[in-house]
Amino acid sequence: MQVPSQMLIDGKWVDAESLATSTVLNPANQEVLATLPRGGREDARAAIDAASEALRRAESMSAFERSKILLKAASLLEQNAQEMATIITKNVGKPITDSEAETARGVLTLTFAAEEAKRLYGQTIPLDTSPFPPGNMNRLGFTIREPIGVVGAISPFNFPLNLLLHKVAPALAAGNTVVVKPPTDGPLPALLVAKIFEEAGLPRGMLNVVLGSGGEVGDEIVTNEKVNAISFTGDTETGRMIAERAARTNKKLLLELGGHNPLIILDDAKVVNAVNSAVAGTFSYAGQVCTATRRIILSERVKERFLTQFEQAVGTLKVGDPMDRTTSVGPVINVRALEKIDGLVRDASDKGAKVRMGGSRLGYGELAQGNYYSPTILDGVVGGMEISQKEIFGPVAAIMEASSDEEAIELANNTIYGLQASIYTSDLARGIRMAKRIKAGAVMINDRTNLRWDNAPFGGIKRSGMGREGVSLAIGELTELKFVVANLAE
Ligand code: NAP
C-alpha cells in the first residue's frame, strides 16, 4: 500500500488550501522522505465541518458495522505490517524491530476496539420512590452510552502508529467522528492509517487527517466549537496549554502527558534482572518513550554491584542505523531534541554529577548525518540538577541513591509527574507495600517501567495526565452516559 502524500478531508485526498508544503526528513540521515501539504486553520475547519456532518452517517451505522470496519482495518494493517514498520523507522528513527512490535500492537488495538464496539452496554437502575406518593414505582430507569461527537485526536511523534490508534480506534468504535492532527515530525504513519480505513470502507468524513503545526492546526481543533472532545498525547506543557484553550468551549479532555519514571532497586533485588530492565527501560528507542526509566534509585547496598554490571551492559549497545536489525539505539527525533538532552547532561555535570559513560553527541562516520546521542550514565544525580525534575526524552540514565525504603519513595514521588514506576525486590509484600505509596498511574514490581498493555488501564496522575486509555476505558472517556426514565403509568 502506497503512503498517500496528501491530507484526507471529507473523503478526498487534498493539498493545503494555501498550497503550502513541507518536507519530511529521516532523522537517521536527513534524507527527504516526502513533501506534504502544510495545512492551516482553514484546512482544519474544513475537516471539522466534514467530521461534524459525518456524525449523521455515523449515527446510521450499527455497532456491528463499526466493529466490522475496525476488524477489516486490523487485517489490512496486518497485511501491510512490514511497510508500516519501515515507514515508522524511516520517519521517526525507531529501531526496526521496535517498529515491527509497534505495528503488531496496532493490529491488537484495532482488534480490541472492534470487540469493544459491540459492548457499549448500559444499565438498568433501581429507582427509589421518595419523590412520589407511596406505591408509585411504575418507572423504568436505564442508561445509554452515546457517542460524544467530533473527537480531535492530537498525537506525538514517538509512537506515531499505536498512540494514534489509541485515539482513533476507540473513538470510531463508540460511533464518533475524528479529526486527526499528526505530529509534524512523524506524519507518514497517520496517512497510511487513513488509507487503511478508507480501504476498510469507513464512510466519508468519519476520519479526517490534517497536516500542519500544533500552534495552528492543533489549536483550531482545540478551540473549535464543533469539536466535542480532545484526545491528546504529548508533552506536559503542551497538554497544559491545550487544557486552558479547550476550557473555553468546555470540551472533554483525555490527556496522556510526560513522565519522570523512577526505577527503584532495593537491597534484596535480583541485580542481574534489574540491570536488564534498567537497560531496556532507559535506552529503548533512545529513551524517547513516555514510560522510559528516567531515574534509577539505588539502595546503597546494591549500588556498586548494579553500576558495574549496568555499565558493562550499556557498553554493548550498538548505536546506529535504525534499519539495521542489530541496532539497539537509533537517533533522536531532531536537532532541538539533541540540544535539549545535551543541555540537561551539561547542567548535571556542572553541578557535580559524574558522567560515567557517554555524555556527548555522536557526529562522526556513518552517524555524522543523524541526530545521535551516546548512551549516557550520570551518577550522583541530586535535587537541584534540572535532570532530577525535567523529562529528558533521550538515552540518559540518572543514578540516584537512597538509604532506606522511605527515602526511595520520597525521591520517587518528588517530581510533578506520576506516570509509571518500577520496584525491584525479592520480597513481594515489601514491593506491594511500596507500590501503594508511589504516586503514579501504574507501578511494576520486578519489571521494566516502559510497559503497556493495549487493553489495560493506562494514564498518569499529577501532571502526567488526565483520564485513562486502554481501549474500553478510552471508549468510556469518549462517550456520554445518558439516563432515561420511562414512566410506565402513562
Ligand atoms: P508535543 O511536542 O507536545 O507534540 C504532541 C502533539 O501536539 C503534536 O502533534 C504537536 O504538533 C501538537 N501540538 C503542539 N503544540 C500544540 C498546541 N498549541 N495545540 C495543539 N496541539 C499542539 O510532544 P512530542 O514531542 O511529539 O512527544 C513527546 C512527549 O509526549 C513527551 O513529553 C512524552 O512523555 C509524551 N508522551 C506521553 C505519552 C503518554 O501516554 N503519557 C505517550 C507518548 C509520549 P507539532 O508536531 O506540529 O508540534
Coordinates of C-alpha atoms and ligand atoms in Angstrom, one line a residue:
M1 CA 0.0 0.0 0.0
Q2 CA 1.4 3.4 -1.0
V3 CA 1.7 6.1 1.6
P4 CA -0.5 9.0 0.5
S5 CA 1.1 12.4 0.1
Q6 CA -2.0 14.5 0.7
M7 CA -4.4 15.1 3.6
L8 CA -7.7 13.3 3.9
I9 CA -10.6 15.7 4.3
D10 CA -14.3 14.7 3.8
G11 CA -13.2 11.6 1.9
K12 CA -11.0 13.4 -0.5
W13 CA -7.2 13.5 -0.7
V14 CA -6.3 17.2 -0.9
D15 CA -3.5 19.7 -0.7
A16 CA -3.5 22.6 1.7
E17 CA -5.8 25.4 0.7
S18 CA -2.8 27.7 0.8
L19 CA -0.8 25.2 -1.3
A20 CA 1.9 25.4 1.3
T21 CA 4.1 22.3 1.7
S22 CA 6.8 21.0 4.0
T23 CA 9.4 18.2 3.7
V24 CA 9.6 15.2 5.9
L25 CA 13.1 14.1 6.9
N26 CA 14.6 10.9 8.1
P27 CA 16.3 11.7 11.5
A28 CA 19.0 9.0 10.9
N29 CA 20.4 10.7 7.8
Q30 CA 18.3 13.8 6.8
E31 CA 17.1 12.0 3.7
V32 CA 13.9 13.7 2.3
L33 CA 11.2 11.1 2.6
A34 CA 8.2 13.1 1.3
T35 CA 6.9 16.6 0.5
L36 CA 3.5 17.0 2.2
P37 CA 0.8 19.7 2.4
R38 CA 1.2 22.1 5.3
G39 CA -2.3 22.8 6.3
G40 CA -3.6 25.8 8.2
R41 CA -6.7 26.8 10.2
E42 CA -8.9 26.8 7.1
D43 CA -8.0 23.2 6.4
A44 CA -8.6 22.2 10.0
R45 CA -12.0 24.0 9.8
A46 CA -12.9 22.1 6.6
A47 CA -12.0 18.8 8.3
I48 CA -14.0 19.7 11.5
D49 CA -17.0 20.6 9.4
A50 CA -16.7 17.3 7.5
A51 CA -16.5 15.4 10.8
S52 CA -19.5 17.2 12.1
E53 CA -21.5 16.5 9.0
A54 CA -20.4 12.8 9.1
L55 CA -22.0 12.4 12.6
R56 CA -25.3 11.7 10.8
R57 CA -23.6 8.9 8.8
A58 CA -22.0 7.5 11.9
E59 CA -25.4 7.5 13.7
S60 CA -26.9 5.4 11.0
M61 CA -24.3 2.7 11.4
S62 CA -24.8 -0.1 13.9
A63 CA -22.1 -1.0 16.4
F64 CA -21.7 -4.3 14.5
E65 CA -21.0 -2.4 11.2
R66 CA -18.4 -0.2 13.0
S67 CA -16.9 -3.3 14.5
K68 CA -16.6 -5.0 11.1
I69 CA -14.7 -1.9 9.7
L70 CA -12.3 -1.9 12.6
L71 CA -11.6 -5.6 12.1
K72 CA -11.1 -5.1 8.4
A73 CA -8.6 -2.2 9.3
A74 CA -6.8 -4.6 11.6
S75 CA -6.5 -7.1 8.9
L76 CA -5.3 -4.5 6.3
L77 CA -2.7 -3.3 8.8
E78 CA -1.5 -6.8 9.4
Q79 CA -1.2 -7.4 5.6
N80 CA 0.8 -4.2 5.3
A81 CA 2.8 -4.6 8.5
Q82 CA 6.3 -4.6 7.0
E83 CA 5.6 -1.5 5.0
M84 CA 4.1 0.3 8.1
A85 CA 7.1 -0.7 10.3
T86 CA 9.6 0.5 7.6
I87 CA 7.7 3.9 7.4
I88 CA 7.8 4.3 11.2
T89 CA 11.5 3.6 11.3
K90 CA 12.4 5.9 8.4
N91 CA 10.1 8.7 9.7
V92 CA 11.0 8.7 13.4
G93 CA 14.2 6.8 13.7
K94 CA 12.8 3.9 15.8
P95 CA 14.8 0.6 15.5
I96 CA 13.1 -1.6 13.0
T97 CA 12.4 -4.4 15.5
D98 CA 10.6 -1.9 17.8
S99 CA 8.6 -0.6 14.8
E100 CA 7.5 -4.1 14.0
A101 CA 6.4 -4.6 17.6
E102 CA 4.5 -1.3 17.5
T103 CA 2.8 -2.3 14.3
A104 CA 1.8 -5.7 15.8
R105 CA 0.4 -3.8 18.8
G106 CA -1.5 -1.5 16.4
V107 CA -3.3 -4.6 15.0
L108 CA -4.2 -5.6 18.6
T109 CA -5.5 -2.1 19.4
L110 CA -7.8 -2.2 16.3
T111 CA -8.9 -5.7 17.2
F112 CA -9.7 -4.7 20.8
A113 CA -11.7 -1.7 19.5
A114 CA -13.7 -3.9 17.1
E115 CA -14.6 -6.2 20.1
E116 CA -15.4 -3.4 22.4
A117 CA -17.7 -1.7 19.8
K118 CA -20.1 -4.5 20.5
R119 CA -20.0 -4.0 24.3
L120 CA -21.4 -0.4 24.6
Y121 CA -23.6 -1.6 27.4
G122 CA -26.0 0.4 29.6
Q123 CA -27.5 -0.5 32.9
T124 CA -31.0 -0.5 34.4
I125 CA -31.1 1.5 37.6
P126 CA -33.3 0.6 40.6
L127 CA -35.2 3.8 41.3
D128 CA -36.3 4.9 44.8
T129 CA -39.8 6.2 45.2
S130 CA -39.1 9.1 47.5
P131 CA -40.1 11.9 45.0
F132 CA -43.5 10.3 44.6
P133 CA -46.6 9.3 46.6
P134 CA -46.2 5.9 48.2
G135 CA -46.7 3.0 45.9
N136 CA -45.8 4.9 42.7
M137 CA -43.0 2.6 41.5
N138 CA -44.1 2.3 37.9
R139 CA -40.9 3.7 36.3
L140 CA -38.0 2.2 34.4
G141 CA -34.6 3.9 34.6
F142 CA -31.8 2.9 32.3
T143 CA -28.6 4.3 30.8
I144 CA -27.4 4.5 27.2
R145 CA -23.8 5.1 26.2
E146 CA -23.8 7.7 23.3
P147 CA -21.0 9.0 21.1
I148 CA -19.6 12.3 22.3
G149 CA -19.5 13.7 18.8
V150 CA -16.4 15.1 17.0
V151 CA -13.2 13.9 18.6
G152 CA -9.9 15.8 18.0
A153 CA -7.0 13.4 18.1
I154 CA -3.6 15.1 18.5
S155 CA -0.7 12.6 18.6
P156 CA 3.1 12.7 19.3
F157 CA 6.0 11.5 17.2
N158 CA 7.3 8.7 19.4
F159 CA 4.6 6.0 18.7
P160 CA 3.2 7.5 15.5
L161 CA 1.0 4.5 14.8
N162 CA -0.2 2.9 18.0
L163 CA -0.7 6.0 20.1
L164 CA -2.7 7.4 17.1
L165 CA -4.8 4.2 17.0
H166 CA -5.4 4.5 20.8
K167 CA -7.3 7.7 19.9
V168 CA -8.9 6.8 16.6
A169 CA -10.0 3.2 17.2
P170 CA -11.9 3.8 20.5
A171 CA -13.4 7.0 19.1
L172 CA -14.8 5.2 16.0
A173 CA -15.8 2.1 18.0
A174 CA -18.0 4.4 20.1
G175 CA -19.7 6.0 17.0
N176 CA -17.8 9.3 17.0
T177 CA -16.1 11.0 14.0
V178 CA -12.5 12.1 14.2
V179 CA -10.1 14.9 13.1
V180 CA -6.5 13.8 13.4
K181 CA -3.6 16.1 13.8
P182 CA -0.4 14.0 13.5
P183 CA 3.0 15.2 14.7
T184 CA 5.0 17.4 12.3
D185 CA 8.0 15.2 12.9
G186 CA 6.2 11.9 12.2
P187 CA 3.1 12.3 9.9
L188 CA 3.6 9.4 7.5
P189 CA 2.1 6.5 9.6
A190 CA -1.1 8.6 10.1
L191 CA -1.5 9.0 6.4
L192 CA -1.2 5.2 5.9
V193 CA -3.7 4.7 8.7
A194 CA -6.2 7.0 6.9
K195 CA -5.7 5.0 3.7
I196 CA -6.3 1.7 5.5
F197 CA -9.6 3.0 7.0
E198 CA -10.6 4.2 3.5
E199 CA -10.0 0.8 2.1
A200 CA -11.8 -0.8 5.0
G201 CA -14.9 1.1 4.0
L202 CA -15.2 3.8 6.6
P203 CA -17.8 6.3 5.3
R204 CA -16.6 9.7 4.1
G205 CA -15.8 12.3 6.7
M206 CA -15.7 9.9 9.7
L207 CA -11.9 10.1 9.8
N208 CA -10.0 13.2 8.6
V209 CA -6.3 13.9 8.7
V210 CA -5.0 17.4 8.7
L211 CA -1.3 18.1 8.5
G212 CA 0.2 21.3 9.9
S213 CA 1.6 22.8 13.0
G214 CA 0.3 22.3 16.5
G215 CA 0.1 26.0 17.1
E216 CA -2.3 26.4 14.1
V217 CA -4.0 23.2 13.0
G218 CA -3.8 21.8 16.6
D219 CA -5.1 25.0 18.2
E220 CA -8.0 25.2 15.7
I221 CA -9.1 21.7 16.7
V222 CA -8.7 22.5 20.4
T223 CA -10.7 25.8 20.2
N224 CA -13.3 25.0 17.5
E225 CA -16.9 24.9 18.9
K226 CA -17.8 21.9 16.8
V227 CA -15.2 19.6 18.4
N228 CA -16.6 17.9 21.5
A229 CA -13.6 16.1 22.9
I230 CA -9.8 16.2 22.7
S231 CA -7.7 13.1 23.0
F232 CA -4.1 14.3 23.3
T233 CA -0.8 12.6 23.9
G234 CA 2.3 14.7 24.2
D235 CA 4.4 17.0 26.4
T236 CA 3.0 18.1 29.7
E237 CA 3.4 21.8 28.8
T238 CA 1.5 21.3 25.5
G239 CA -1.2 19.5 27.5
R240 CA -1.5 22.3 29.9
M241 CA -1.9 24.8 27.1
I242 CA -4.5 22.6 25.4
A243 CA -6.4 22.3 28.7
E244 CA -6.5 26.0 29.1
R245 CA -7.6 26.7 25.5
A246 CA -10.2 23.9 25.4
A247 CA -11.8 25.0 28.6
R248 CA -13.4 27.9 26.7
T249 CA -15.7 25.6 24.9
N250 CA -16.0 23.1 27.8
K251 CA -14.5 20.1 25.8
K252 CA -14.0 16.7 27.4
L253 CA -10.2 16.1 27.7
L254 CA -8.2 12.9 27.7
L255 CA -4.6 13.9 28.3
E256 CA -1.6 11.5 28.2
L257 CA 1.4 13.5 29.1
G258 CA 5.1 13.3 30.1
G259 CA 6.7 11.2 32.8
H260 CA 9.8 11.1 35.0
N261 CA 9.6 7.4 35.8
P262 CA 11.6 6.0 38.7
L263 CA 13.1 2.5 38.8
I264 CA 13.8 1.7 42.5
I265 CA 16.2 -1.1 43.1
L266 CA 16.1 -2.4 46.7
D267 CA 18.9 -4.1 48.7
D268 CA 17.3 -7.6 48.2
A269 CA 16.8 -7.2 44.4
K270 CA 18.0 -9.7 41.9
V271 CA 20.6 -7.4 40.4
V272 CA 21.0 -9.1 37.1
N273 CA 17.3 -8.8 36.3
A274 CA 17.2 -5.2 37.5
V275 CA 20.1 -4.4 35.2
N276 CA 18.3 -5.9 32.2
S277 CA 15.2 -3.9 33.0
A278 CA 17.2 -0.7 33.5
V279 CA 18.9 -1.1 30.1
A280 CA 15.7 -1.8 28.3
G281 CA 13.8 0.9 30.2
T282 CA 16.3 3.6 29.7
F283 CA 17.6 3.0 26.2
S284 CA 14.8 1.6 24.2
Y285 CA 14.1 3.9 21.3
A286 CA 16.9 6.1 22.6
G287 CA 14.8 6.9 25.7
Q288 CA 12.0 8.6 23.6
V289 CA 9.3 6.7 25.4
C290 CA 6.9 8.4 27.8
T291 CA 7.3 5.5 30.3
A292 CA 11.1 5.2 29.9
T293 CA 13.2 4.8 33.0
R294 CA 14.3 8.4 33.8
R295 CA 15.8 7.9 37.3
I296 CA 17.4 4.8 38.7
I297 CA 17.1 5.0 42.5
L298 CA 19.6 2.5 44.1
S299 CA 19.7 1.2 47.6
E300 CA 23.3 1.9 48.9
R301 CA 23.9 -1.8 49.4
V302 CA 23.5 -2.7 45.7
K303 CA 24.8 0.4 44.1
E304 CA 28.3 -0.6 43.1
R305 CA 27.3 -4.1 42.1
F306 CA 24.5 -2.7 39.9
L307 CA 26.6 0.0 38.4
T308 CA 29.4 -2.3 37.4
Q309 CA 27.0 -4.6 35.6
F310 CA 24.9 -1.8 34.2
E311 CA 27.9 -0.1 32.7
Q312 CA 29.0 -3.3 31.1
A313 CA 25.6 -3.9 29.5
V314 CA 25.2 -0.3 28.3
G315 CA 28.7 -0.6 26.7
T316 CA 27.5 -3.4 24.4
L317 CA 24.5 -1.4 23.0
K318 CA 25.0 -0.8 19.3
V319 CA 24.2 2.8 18.3
G320 CA 23.5 3.2 14.6
D321 CA 21.2 2.9 11.6
P322 CA 17.7 2.1 12.9
M323 CA 17.0 0.0 9.8
D324 CA 19.8 -2.4 10.9
R325 CA 18.4 -5.3 12.9
T326 CA 21.4 -5.3 15.3
T327 CA 21.0 -1.6 16.3
S328 CA 19.8 -1.0 19.8
V329 CA 19.9 2.8 20.0
G330 CA 19.0 4.9 17.0
P331 CA 18.9 8.7 16.5
V332 CA 16.7 11.1 18.5
I333 CA 14.0 12.9 16.6
N334 CA 15.5 16.3 15.7
V335 CA 18.4 18.7 16.4
R336 CA 16.3 20.6 19.0
A337 CA 15.9 17.3 21.0
L338 CA 19.7 16.7 20.8
E339 CA 20.4 20.2 22.2
K340 CA 17.9 19.8 25.0
I341 CA 19.4 16.4 26.0
D342 CA 22.9 17.8 25.9
G343 CA 21.9 20.9 27.9
L344 CA 20.4 18.7 30.7
V345 CA 23.5 16.5 30.8
R346 CA 25.8 19.6 30.9
D347 CA 23.7 21.1 33.7
A348 CA 24.0 17.9 35.8
S349 CA 27.7 17.5 35.3
D350 CA 28.4 21.2 36.0
K351 CA 26.5 20.7 39.3
G352 CA 28.6 17.7 40.3
A353 CA 27.1 14.6 38.7
K354 CA 29.7 12.2 37.3
V355 CA 29.4 11.2 33.7
R356 CA 30.3 7.5 33.9
M357 CA 29.6 6.9 30.3
G358 CA 28.7 8.9 27.1
G359 CA 27.6 12.4 27.7
S360 CA 28.0 13.8 24.1
R361 CA 26.6 13.9 20.7
L362 CA 27.9 11.4 18.1
G363 CA 28.7 13.1 14.9
Y364 CA 31.3 11.0 13.1
G365 CA 31.5 8.3 10.4
E366 CA 28.2 6.8 9.3
L367 CA 26.4 8.7 12.2
A368 CA 27.5 12.1 11.0
Q369 CA 24.3 13.0 9.3
G370 CA 22.0 11.7 12.0
N371 CA 20.7 13.0 15.4
Y372 CA 22.7 10.6 17.6
Y373 CA 23.4 10.9 21.3
S374 CA 25.7 8.5 23.1
P375 CA 24.1 6.2 25.7
T376 CA 24.8 8.1 28.9
I377 CA 25.1 7.2 32.6
L378 CA 25.1 10.1 35.1
D379 CA 26.0 9.1 38.6
G380 CA 25.3 11.2 41.7
V381 CA 22.2 13.0 40.5
V382 CA 20.6 15.0 43.3
G383 CA 17.9 17.6 43.7
G384 CA 18.8 21.0 42.2
M385 CA 20.1 19.4 39.0
E386 CA 17.5 20.1 36.2
I387 CA 17.5 16.4 35.2
S388 CA 16.2 15.4 38.6
Q389 CA 12.9 17.2 37.7
K390 CA 12.7 17.5 33.9
E391 CA 11.8 14.8 31.5
I392 CA 14.9 14.4 29.3
F393 CA 13.5 12.2 26.4
G394 CA 16.9 10.9 25.4
P395 CA 19.2 7.9 26.1
V396 CA 20.3 9.0 29.6
A397 CA 20.3 7.2 32.9
A398 CA 20.2 9.4 36.0
I399 CA 21.5 7.5 39.0
M400 CA 20.3 8.5 42.5
E401 CA 20.9 6.8 45.9
A402 CA 18.5 6.1 48.8
S403 CA 19.5 4.9 52.2
S404 CA 16.0 3.5 53.1
D405 CA 12.7 2.4 51.6
E406 CA 11.2 5.6 52.9
E407 CA 13.8 7.8 51.2
A408 CA 13.4 5.8 47.9
I409 CA 9.6 6.6 48.0
E410 CA 10.3 10.2 48.8
L411 CA 12.7 10.6 45.9
A412 CA 10.4 8.7 43.5
N413 CA 7.4 11.0 44.3
N414 CA 9.5 14.2 44.3
T415 CA 8.5 15.4 40.8
I416 CA 5.5 17.0 39.2
Y417 CA 5.0 13.8 37.2
G418 CA 3.2 10.5 38.0
L419 CA 3.2 8.2 35.0
Q420 CA 4.8 4.8 35.8
A421 CA 7.3 3.4 38.2
S422 CA 9.1 0.1 39.0
I423 CA 10.4 -1.6 42.1
Y424 CA 12.9 -4.4 42.2
T425 CA 12.8 -6.6 45.3
S426 CA 12.8 -10.3 46.2
D427 CA 10.1 -9.6 48.8
L428 CA 6.8 -9.3 47.0
A429 CA 4.9 -7.9 50.1
R430 CA 7.5 -5.2 50.5
G431 CA 7.1 -4.4 46.8
I432 CA 3.4 -4.1 47.1
R433 CA 3.6 -2.0 50.2
M434 CA 5.8 0.4 48.4
A435 CA 3.8 0.3 45.2
K436 CA 0.8 1.5 47.1
R437 CA 2.7 4.6 48.2
I438 CA 4.2 5.6 44.9
K439 CA 2.2 8.3 43.2
A440 CA 1.9 7.0 39.6
G441 CA -0.7 5.7 37.2
A442 CA 1.0 2.3 37.2
V443 CA 3.6 0.5 39.2
M444 CA 5.5 -2.6 38.0
I445 CA 7.1 -4.9 40.5
N446 CA 10.1 -6.7 39.2
D447 CA 9.6 -5.4 35.6
R448 CA 10.5 -2.5 33.4
T449 CA 8.9 0.9 33.7
N450 CA 8.2 1.1 30.0
L451 CA 5.4 -1.5 29.7
R452 CA 1.9 -1.0 28.5
W453 CA -0.8 -3.4 27.5
D454 CA -3.3 -2.1 25.0
N455 CA -6.4 -3.4 26.8
A456 CA -5.3 -2.4 30.3
P457 CA -5.7 1.0 32.0
F458 CA -3.0 3.4 31.0
G459 CA -2.5 7.0 32.1
G460 CA -0.8 9.3 34.5
I461 CA -1.6 11.2 37.7
K462 CA -0.4 14.7 38.8
R463 CA 1.0 16.5 35.7
S464 CA 1.3 13.2 33.7
G465 CA -2.3 13.3 32.5
M466 CA -6.0 13.1 32.9
G467 CA -8.3 10.2 32.2
R468 CA -7.4 6.7 31.1
E469 CA -6.6 5.0 27.8
G470 CA -6.8 1.2 27.3
V471 CA -9.4 0.6 24.6
S472 CA -12.5 0.0 26.8
L473 CA -11.6 2.9 29.1
A474 CA -10.9 5.3 26.2
I475 CA -14.4 4.4 24.9
G476 CA -15.8 5.3 28.3
E477 CA -14.0 8.7 28.1
L478 CA -15.2 9.4 24.5
T479 CA -18.9 8.6 25.2
E480 CA -21.6 10.3 27.2
L481 CA -23.8 8.3 29.6
K482 CA -27.5 9.3 29.1
F483 CA -30.0 8.4 31.8
V484 CA -33.5 7.7 30.5
V485 CA -36.6 7.3 32.7
A486 CA -39.8 5.9 31.3
N487 CA -43.0 6.5 33.3
L488 CA -44.8 3.3 32.5
A489 CA -48.1 4.5 34.1
E490 CA -48.6 6.9 31.2
Ligands
NAP1 P1 4.5 17.6 21.8 O1 5.6 18.5 21.3 O2 3.6 18.0 22.9 O3 3.5 17.3 20.5 C1 2.5 16.4 20.5 C2 1.4 16.9 19.5 O4 0.8 18.1 19.9 C3 2.0 17.1 18.1 O5 1.1 16.7 17.2 C4 2.1 18.7 18.1 O6 2.2 19.2 16.8 C5 0.9 19.0 18.9 N1 0.9 20.4 19.4 C6 1.9 21.2 19.7 N2 1.5 22.4 20.2 C7 0.2 22.4 20.2 C8 -0.8 23.3 20.5 N3 -0.5 24.5 21.0 N4 -2.1 23.0 20.3 C9 -2.5 21.8 19.9 N5 -1.6 20.8 19.5 C10 -0.2 21.1 19.7 O7 5.0 16.2 22.1 P2 6.1 15.3 21.3 O8 7.4 15.9 21.4 O9 5.5 14.9 20.0 O10 6.1 13.9 22.2 C11 6.9 13.7 23.3 C12 6.1 14.0 24.6 O11 4.9 13.2 24.6 C13 6.9 13.6 25.8 O12 6.7 14.5 26.8 C14 6.3 12.2 26.2 O13 6.4 11.9 27.6 C15 4.8 12.5 25.8 N6 4.2 11.2 25.6 C16 3.3 10.8 26.6 C17 2.7 9.5 26.4 C18 1.6 9.0 27.4 O14 0.9 8.2 27.0 N7 1.6 9.6 28.6 C19 3.0 8.7 25.3 C20 3.9 9.2 24.4 C21 4.5 10.4 24.6 P3 3.6 19.6 16.1 O15 4.3 18.3 16.0 O16 3.2 20.2 14.9 O17 4.3 20.5 17.1

